[in-house]
Coordinates of C-alpha atoms and ligand atoms in Angstrom, one line a residue:
M1 CA 3.8 -20.1 29.6
K2 CA 3.6 -21.8 26.0
L3 CA 1.3 -19.9 23.4
K4 CA 0.5 -20.1 19.7
I5 CA -0.4 -16.9 18.3
A6 CA -2.0 -15.9 14.8
V7 CA -0.7 -12.9 13.8
L8 CA -3.4 -11.0 11.2
A9 CA -1.3 -8.1 10.1
G10 CA -3.5 -6.8 7.5
D11 CA -3.7 -3.7 5.6
G12 CA -2.1 0.1 5.8
I13 CA -0.3 0.6 8.7
G14 CA -1.1 -3.1 9.8
P15 CA 2.2 -4.9 8.8
E16 CA 4.2 -2.5 11.1
I17 CA 2.7 -1.7 14.0
S18 CA 1.7 -6.2 13.9
R19 CA 6.0 -6.1 13.7
E20 CA 6.6 -3.8 16.9
G21 CA 3.6 -5.3 18.5
V22 CA 5.6 -9.0 18.0
K23 CA 8.9 -7.3 18.6
V24 CA 7.4 -6.3 22.1
L25 CA 5.8 -9.8 23.1
N26 CA 9.4 -11.2 22.0
A27 CA 10.6 -8.9 24.7
V28 CA 8.6 -10.5 27.0
A29 CA 9.1 -14.0 26.7
R30 CA 12.2 -13.4 27.0
K31 CA 12.2 -11.5 30.7
F32 CA 10.2 -14.1 32.1
G33 CA 10.8 -17.2 30.4
H34 CA 7.6 -17.6 28.0
E35 CA 7.7 -19.2 24.4
F36 CA 5.1 -17.7 22.1
T37 CA 5.5 -19.2 18.8
Y38 CA 3.7 -16.7 15.8
Q39 CA 2.2 -17.4 12.8
S40 CA 1.2 -15.4 10.0
A41 CA -1.9 -14.9 8.1
L42 CA -3.8 -13.1 5.4
C43 CA -6.9 -11.0 6.1
G44 CA -8.9 -7.5 4.6
A45 CA -7.9 -6.7 1.4
A46 CA -4.5 -8.4 1.2
A47 CA -6.1 -11.4 1.0
I48 CA -8.9 -10.2 -1.3
D49 CA -5.9 -9.2 -3.3
A50 CA -4.0 -12.9 -3.1
V51 CA -7.6 -15.1 -2.6
G52 CA -10.4 -13.4 -3.5
D53 CA -11.8 -13.6 0.2
P54 CA -11.0 -11.3 2.9
F55 CA -10.8 -14.1 5.8
P56 CA -10.0 -17.1 4.1
D57 CA -10.6 -20.1 4.9
E58 CA -7.1 -21.3 5.9
T59 CA -7.0 -18.3 8.1
F60 CA -10.0 -19.4 9.8
Q61 CA -8.4 -22.6 10.3
L62 CA -5.4 -21.0 11.9
C63 CA -7.2 -18.9 13.9
Q64 CA -9.2 -21.8 15.6
Q65 CA -5.9 -24.1 16.2
S66 CA -4.2 -20.8 17.6
D67 CA -4.5 -19.8 21.5
A68 CA -4.8 -16.4 20.7
V69 CA -5.2 -14.2 17.4
F70 CA -2.7 -10.9 17.1
F71 CA -4.7 -9.1 14.5
S72 CA -3.8 -5.7 13.7
A73 CA -5.9 -3.4 10.8
V74 CA -8.0 -3.8 7.7
G75 CA -9.5 -1.2 5.0
D76 CA -8.3 0.1 2.1
P77 CA -9.3 3.2 0.3
K78 CA -9.7 1.6 -3.5
F79 CA -12.5 -0.4 -2.0
D80 CA -14.0 2.7 -0.2
N81 CA -14.4 4.5 -3.6
D82 CA -15.7 1.5 -5.6
P83 CA -19.6 1.3 -4.7
S84 CA -19.9 -1.2 -6.7
A85 CA -17.1 -3.8 -5.1
K86 CA -18.6 -7.3 -4.4
V87 CA -16.3 -8.5 -1.1
R88 CA -14.8 -5.6 1.0
P89 CA -12.3 -5.7 3.8
E90 CA -14.7 -5.4 6.3
Q91 CA -16.1 -7.8 6.0
G92 CA -13.2 -9.9 6.8
L93 CA -13.6 -8.3 9.9
L94 CA -16.9 -9.4 10.6
A95 CA -16.5 -12.7 9.3
M96 CA -13.9 -13.4 11.7
R97 CA -16.2 -12.6 14.8
K98 CA -19.2 -14.3 13.3
K99 CA -17.0 -17.6 13.0
L100 CA -14.8 -17.0 16.3
G101 CA -18.0 -16.5 17.7
L102 CA -16.1 -13.0 19.5
F103 CA -19.3 -12.3 20.9
A104 CA -17.9 -9.5 23.9
N105 CA -15.7 -7.0 22.6
I106 CA -13.7 -4.9 25.1
R107 CA -12.5 -1.0 25.0
P108 CA -10.7 0.5 27.4
I109 CA -11.1 4.5 27.6
Q110 CA -8.1 5.5 29.0
T111 CA -6.5 9.1 29.6
F112 CA -3.0 9.5 29.7
D113 CA -2.2 12.6 31.9
C114 CA 0.7 13.7 29.2
L115 CA -1.4 13.6 26.3
I116 CA -4.6 15.3 27.7
H117 CA -4.1 18.4 26.3
M118 CA -4.6 16.9 23.1
S119 CA -8.7 16.1 24.0
P120 CA -10.7 18.6 22.6
L121 CA -12.2 18.7 26.1
K122 CA -10.8 20.8 28.6
D123 CA -8.4 19.3 31.3
E124 CA -10.6 19.5 34.4
V125 CA -13.1 17.2 32.2
V126 CA -11.6 14.5 31.2
K127 CA -8.9 14.2 33.5
G128 CA -8.9 10.9 35.1
A129 CA -11.3 9.6 32.7
D130 CA -11.1 5.9 32.6
F131 CA -14.1 3.4 31.6
V132 CA -14.1 0.0 29.9
C133 CA -17.1 -0.1 26.7
I134 CA -18.2 -3.8 26.9
R135 CA -19.7 -4.1 23.2
E136 CA -21.7 -7.1 22.3
L137 CA -20.3 -7.8 18.6
T138 CA -21.9 -10.7 17.1
G139 CA -25.5 -9.9 16.8
G140 CA -28.1 -6.5 16.0
M141 CA -27.9 -4.7 13.3
Y142 CA -24.5 -5.7 12.2
F143 CA -25.6 -9.5 11.3
G144 CA -29.6 -9.1 11.0
A145 CA -31.6 -9.5 8.0
K146 CA -31.0 -7.0 5.6
H147 CA -32.2 -6.1 2.0
E148 CA -30.8 -3.7 -0.3
D149 CA -32.7 -2.7 -3.7
D150 CA -32.9 0.9 -5.4
D151 CA -36.1 1.8 -3.7
M152 CA -35.8 0.1 -0.4
A153 CA -33.3 -1.5 2.3
Y154 CA -33.2 -2.4 6.1
D155 CA -31.5 -3.6 8.7
T156 CA -32.9 -5.8 11.6
D157 CA -31.8 -5.1 15.3
I158 CA -32.4 -8.6 16.6
Y159 CA -31.5 -10.0 19.5
S160 CA -32.3 -13.2 21.4
R161 CA -32.6 -13.6 25.2
P162 CA -28.9 -16.0 25.5
E163 CA -27.4 -13.4 23.3
I164 CA -28.2 -10.6 25.6
E165 CA -27.6 -12.6 29.0
R166 CA -24.2 -14.0 28.0
I167 CA -23.2 -10.2 26.8
L168 CA -24.7 -8.7 30.0
K169 CA -23.1 -11.3 32.6
V170 CA -19.7 -10.3 31.2
G171 CA -20.8 -6.6 32.0
F172 CA -21.5 -6.9 35.1
D173 CA -18.8 -9.4 35.8
Y174 CA -16.1 -6.9 34.4
A175 CA -18.0 -4.6 36.6
L176 CA -17.5 -6.9 39.7
K177 CA -13.6 -6.5 38.7
R178 CA -13.6 -3.1 38.8
N179 CA -15.5 0.0 40.5
H180 CA -18.8 -1.9 40.4
H181 CA -20.6 0.4 39.3
L182 CA -22.5 -0.5 35.4
T183 CA -24.1 1.4 32.6
V184 CA -26.5 -0.5 30.1
V185 CA -26.6 1.8 27.7
D186 CA -30.0 1.4 25.5
K187 CA -32.8 3.0 23.5
A188 CA -35.7 1.1 25.2
N189 CA -38.1 4.7 24.8
V190 CA -38.6 3.4 20.7
L191 CA -36.5 -0.4 20.2
A192 CA -37.7 -3.0 21.2
S193 CA -34.7 -4.8 21.3
S194 CA -33.2 -2.3 23.3
R195 CA -36.8 -3.3 26.3
L196 CA -35.6 -6.9 25.8
W197 CA -32.2 -6.0 26.8
R198 CA -33.3 -3.7 29.8
K199 CA -36.2 -6.4 30.9
I200 CA -33.0 -9.0 31.3
A201 CA -30.8 -6.7 33.0
K202 CA -33.3 -5.9 35.4
E203 CA -33.4 -9.7 36.1
M204 CA -30.0 -10.6 36.6
E205 CA -29.5 -7.1 38.5
P206 CA -30.6 -9.3 42.4
K207 CA -27.7 -11.3 41.4
Y208 CA -25.2 -9.0 41.5
P209 CA -25.8 -7.0 44.4
E210 CA -22.9 -5.3 44.6
V211 CA -23.3 -4.0 41.5
K212 CA -24.8 0.3 40.9
V213 CA -26.8 -0.7 37.5
D214 CA -28.1 2.9 35.9
Y215 CA -29.7 2.5 32.5
M216 CA -28.7 5.6 30.3
Y217 CA -30.6 6.1 26.3
V218 CA -27.6 6.0 23.7
D219 CA -28.1 9.4 22.6
N220 CA -28.0 10.2 26.6
A221 CA -25.2 8.4 26.6
S222 CA -23.4 10.4 24.0
M223 CA -23.7 13.4 25.8
R224 CA -22.8 12.2 29.1
M225 CA -19.7 10.7 27.6
I226 CA -18.3 14.2 26.3
M227 CA -20.4 16.3 29.6
E228 CA -18.5 13.8 32.6
P229 CA -16.9 11.0 31.3
R230 CA -15.7 10.4 34.3
F231 CA -19.1 9.3 35.4
F232 CA -18.6 5.6 33.3
D233 CA -17.0 2.9 35.4
V234 CA -18.4 0.4 32.9
M235 CA -20.8 0.4 30.1
V236 CA -22.3 -2.8 28.2
T237 CA -24.2 -1.9 24.6
E238 CA -25.2 -3.7 21.5
N239 CA -23.0 -3.9 18.6
T240 CA -24.5 -0.8 16.5
F241 CA -24.7 2.1 19.9
G242 CA -20.9 0.3 20.8
D243 CA -19.5 1.1 17.8
I244 CA -20.5 4.6 17.7
L245 CA -20.0 5.3 21.4
T246 CA -16.9 3.9 21.3
D247 CA -15.2 6.0 18.2
E248 CA -16.6 8.8 20.9
G249 CA -14.9 7.3 23.8
S250 CA -11.5 7.3 21.9
A251 CA -11.1 11.0 20.8
V252 CA -13.0 12.5 24.4
T253 CA -9.8 10.9 25.7
G254 CA -7.4 12.8 23.4
S255 CA -5.1 8.9 23.0
M256 CA -7.5 8.2 19.6
G257 CA -4.2 6.2 18.5
L258 CA -3.4 4.7 21.8
L259 CA -6.6 2.6 22.4
P260 CA -6.2 -1.9 22.2
S261 CA -9.0 -3.8 22.3
A262 CA -10.0 -7.6 23.3
S263 CA -12.4 -9.2 21.3
V264 CA -13.6 -12.6 23.4
G265 CA -16.4 -15.7 22.9
S266 CA -16.9 -19.1 22.3
S267 CA -13.6 -19.8 20.3
T268 CA -10.1 -18.2 20.3
P269 CA -9.9 -14.6 21.0
V270 CA -8.8 -11.6 19.1
F271 CA -6.5 -8.5 20.1
E272 CA -6.3 -5.6 18.6
P273 CA -6.0 -1.5 17.9
V274 CA -9.0 0.1 17.8
H275 CA -8.1 2.4 15.4
G276 CA -8.3 1.7 11.4
S277 CA -6.1 1.2 8.8
W278 CA -4.6 4.1 7.7
P279 CA -3.1 3.8 4.6
Q280 CA -2.0 7.3 4.0
A281 CA 1.0 6.5 5.6
K282 CA 1.5 2.8 5.1
G283 CA 5.1 2.1 5.0
L284 CA 6.1 5.6 6.3
N285 CA 7.0 4.7 9.6
I286 CA 5.2 7.2 11.2
A287 CA 2.0 5.3 12.3
N288 CA 2.0 4.8 16.3
P289 CA 2.3 1.2 18.0
L290 CA 1.3 1.8 21.1
A291 CA -2.4 0.9 20.9
Q292 CA -1.3 -2.8 19.1
I293 CA 2.0 -2.9 21.9
L294 CA -1.1 -2.0 24.3
S295 CA -3.7 -5.0 22.7
A296 CA -0.3 -7.5 23.4
A297 CA -0.5 -6.1 27.2
M298 CA -4.3 -6.9 26.6
L299 CA -3.6 -10.9 25.3
L300 CA -0.9 -11.7 28.4
E301 CA -3.6 -10.2 31.2
H302 CA -6.1 -12.4 29.4
F303 CA -4.0 -15.7 29.8
D304 CA -3.3 -14.1 33.1
L305 CA 0.1 -13.3 33.1
K306 CA -0.2 -9.8 35.1
A307 CA 3.2 -8.5 36.0
E308 CA 4.2 -9.2 31.9
G309 CA 0.9 -6.9 31.5
A310 CA 1.7 -4.0 33.6
L311 CA 5.8 -4.1 32.5
I312 CA 4.0 -3.7 29.0
R313 CA 1.5 -0.5 30.5
K314 CA 4.9 0.6 32.4
A315 CA 7.3 1.0 29.8
V316 CA 4.5 2.6 27.7
Q317 CA 4.3 4.7 29.8
A318 CA 7.7 5.8 30.1
S319 CA 8.2 6.2 26.3
L320 CA 5.5 8.6 26.7
D321 CA 7.2 10.4 29.7
Q322 CA 10.4 10.4 28.2
N323 CA 8.7 12.0 24.6
V324 CA 9.6 9.0 22.6
R325 CA 6.9 9.5 20.9
T326 CA 5.6 9.2 16.9
P327 CA 4.6 12.0 15.1
E328 CA 1.2 12.9 16.0
I329 CA 2.3 13.2 19.4
Q330 CA 5.5 14.6 20.2
V331 CA 6.0 17.8 21.8
T332 CA 7.1 20.8 19.4
G333 CA 10.9 20.7 19.0
G334 CA 11.2 17.1 20.6
A335 CA 13.2 14.1 18.9
K336 CA 11.9 11.9 16.2
Y337 CA 10.4 8.6 16.4
G338 CA 9.4 6.2 14.3
T339 CA 7.2 3.6 14.4
R340 CA 9.9 1.0 14.7
E341 CA 12.1 2.8 16.5
V342 CA 9.2 3.5 19.7
G343 CA 8.9 -0.3 19.5
Q344 CA 11.9 -1.0 19.8
W345 CA 12.8 1.4 22.8
I346 CA 9.9 -0.3 24.4
A347 CA 11.1 -4.1 24.0
D348 CA 14.8 -2.3 24.7
Y349 CA 12.9 -0.9 28.6
I350 CA 11.4 -4.0 28.7
S351 CA 14.5 -6.5 28.4
K352 CA 16.6 -4.1 30.7
S353 CA 14.3 -3.6 33.3
Ligands
IPM1 C1 -14.7 -1.5 14.8 C2 -14.8 -0.8 12.8 C3 -16.0 -1.9 12.2 C4 -17.4 -2.3 12.8 C5 -15.7 -1.9 11.1 C6 -14.2 -1.6 10.5 C7 -16.4 -2.5 10.2 O1 -15.4 0.2 12.9 O2 -14.4 -2.7 14.6 O3 -15.5 -0.2 14.9 O4 -18.1 -1.0 12.4 O5 -17.4 -3.3 13.4
MN2 MN1 -15.7 1.4 14.7

């Protein structure tokens, strides 16, 4: 298969983990006889510094002309500490989501047995937890009408029927591919927008008789996620709730730096780690490349390259089992591996298998 991949490495540790992700994609291409071509473009703080725009038009054009976007991370503390900054790196991410119509963000929350001891939860609670959060990504408070002055500010949690229907459909379809259990997370006891979500979900239910659907308020869902994370199979929720719940989800598994994601919609899909740009680690060769590498697996699986995706997952598992790990997950006394060494080990594993 031929794939044109736009590489948006972004800020902080972004370029380092991006390089390892591409290395792994290349190993897969060689092994399976695919032709992947890459073109890089600026985004985030790097783009603000270069051209004053966190998602320049040139980058947008490249994304549109590509089959997939391989994204890393954006964010730089120099903007966080400057409330007067007119543009922020995060706006680049939001612009990309909106302009590419990426309405569905798919975040698998997976545990790795060998890392379970890193979870803040008891092993017996979290072991085997494995669910997917489908987060709506182009609507709700993030993009609704806003106002901000010194005395008053508001954001509008607005959702239209078509927006809700298309994201719920992604949720139902995902549940069909997995264990046929969908949890619709909302705040229908308080929010009008949530009541419309619930109404539409109930209307759609009869079309999916094989899917068991339950409805859960977001406050309850956040509690359930730490009390009984194995309860969930697929959850679907609005933009803001999904933002919050997926951070919680990544923390409960103990695999925070290991979670990939896919964002899909009307144009080019984007594959990226759930974690951020970790500016303090920039250039130190200590960032974990696994979330980026697993995002490469999601990219390939999106194009139905199942064996290729599976081989990446197998290589990642093998690296963990053999303690080829970056410092934050290394066992005490184990050999030290950096970002590059872990990426290289996984690429070699793929080439040799
Ligand atoms: C995420 C991030 C973004 C979000 C930020 C960086 C704008 O937290 O992808 O979850 O809030 O969506
Ligand atoms: Mn977030």
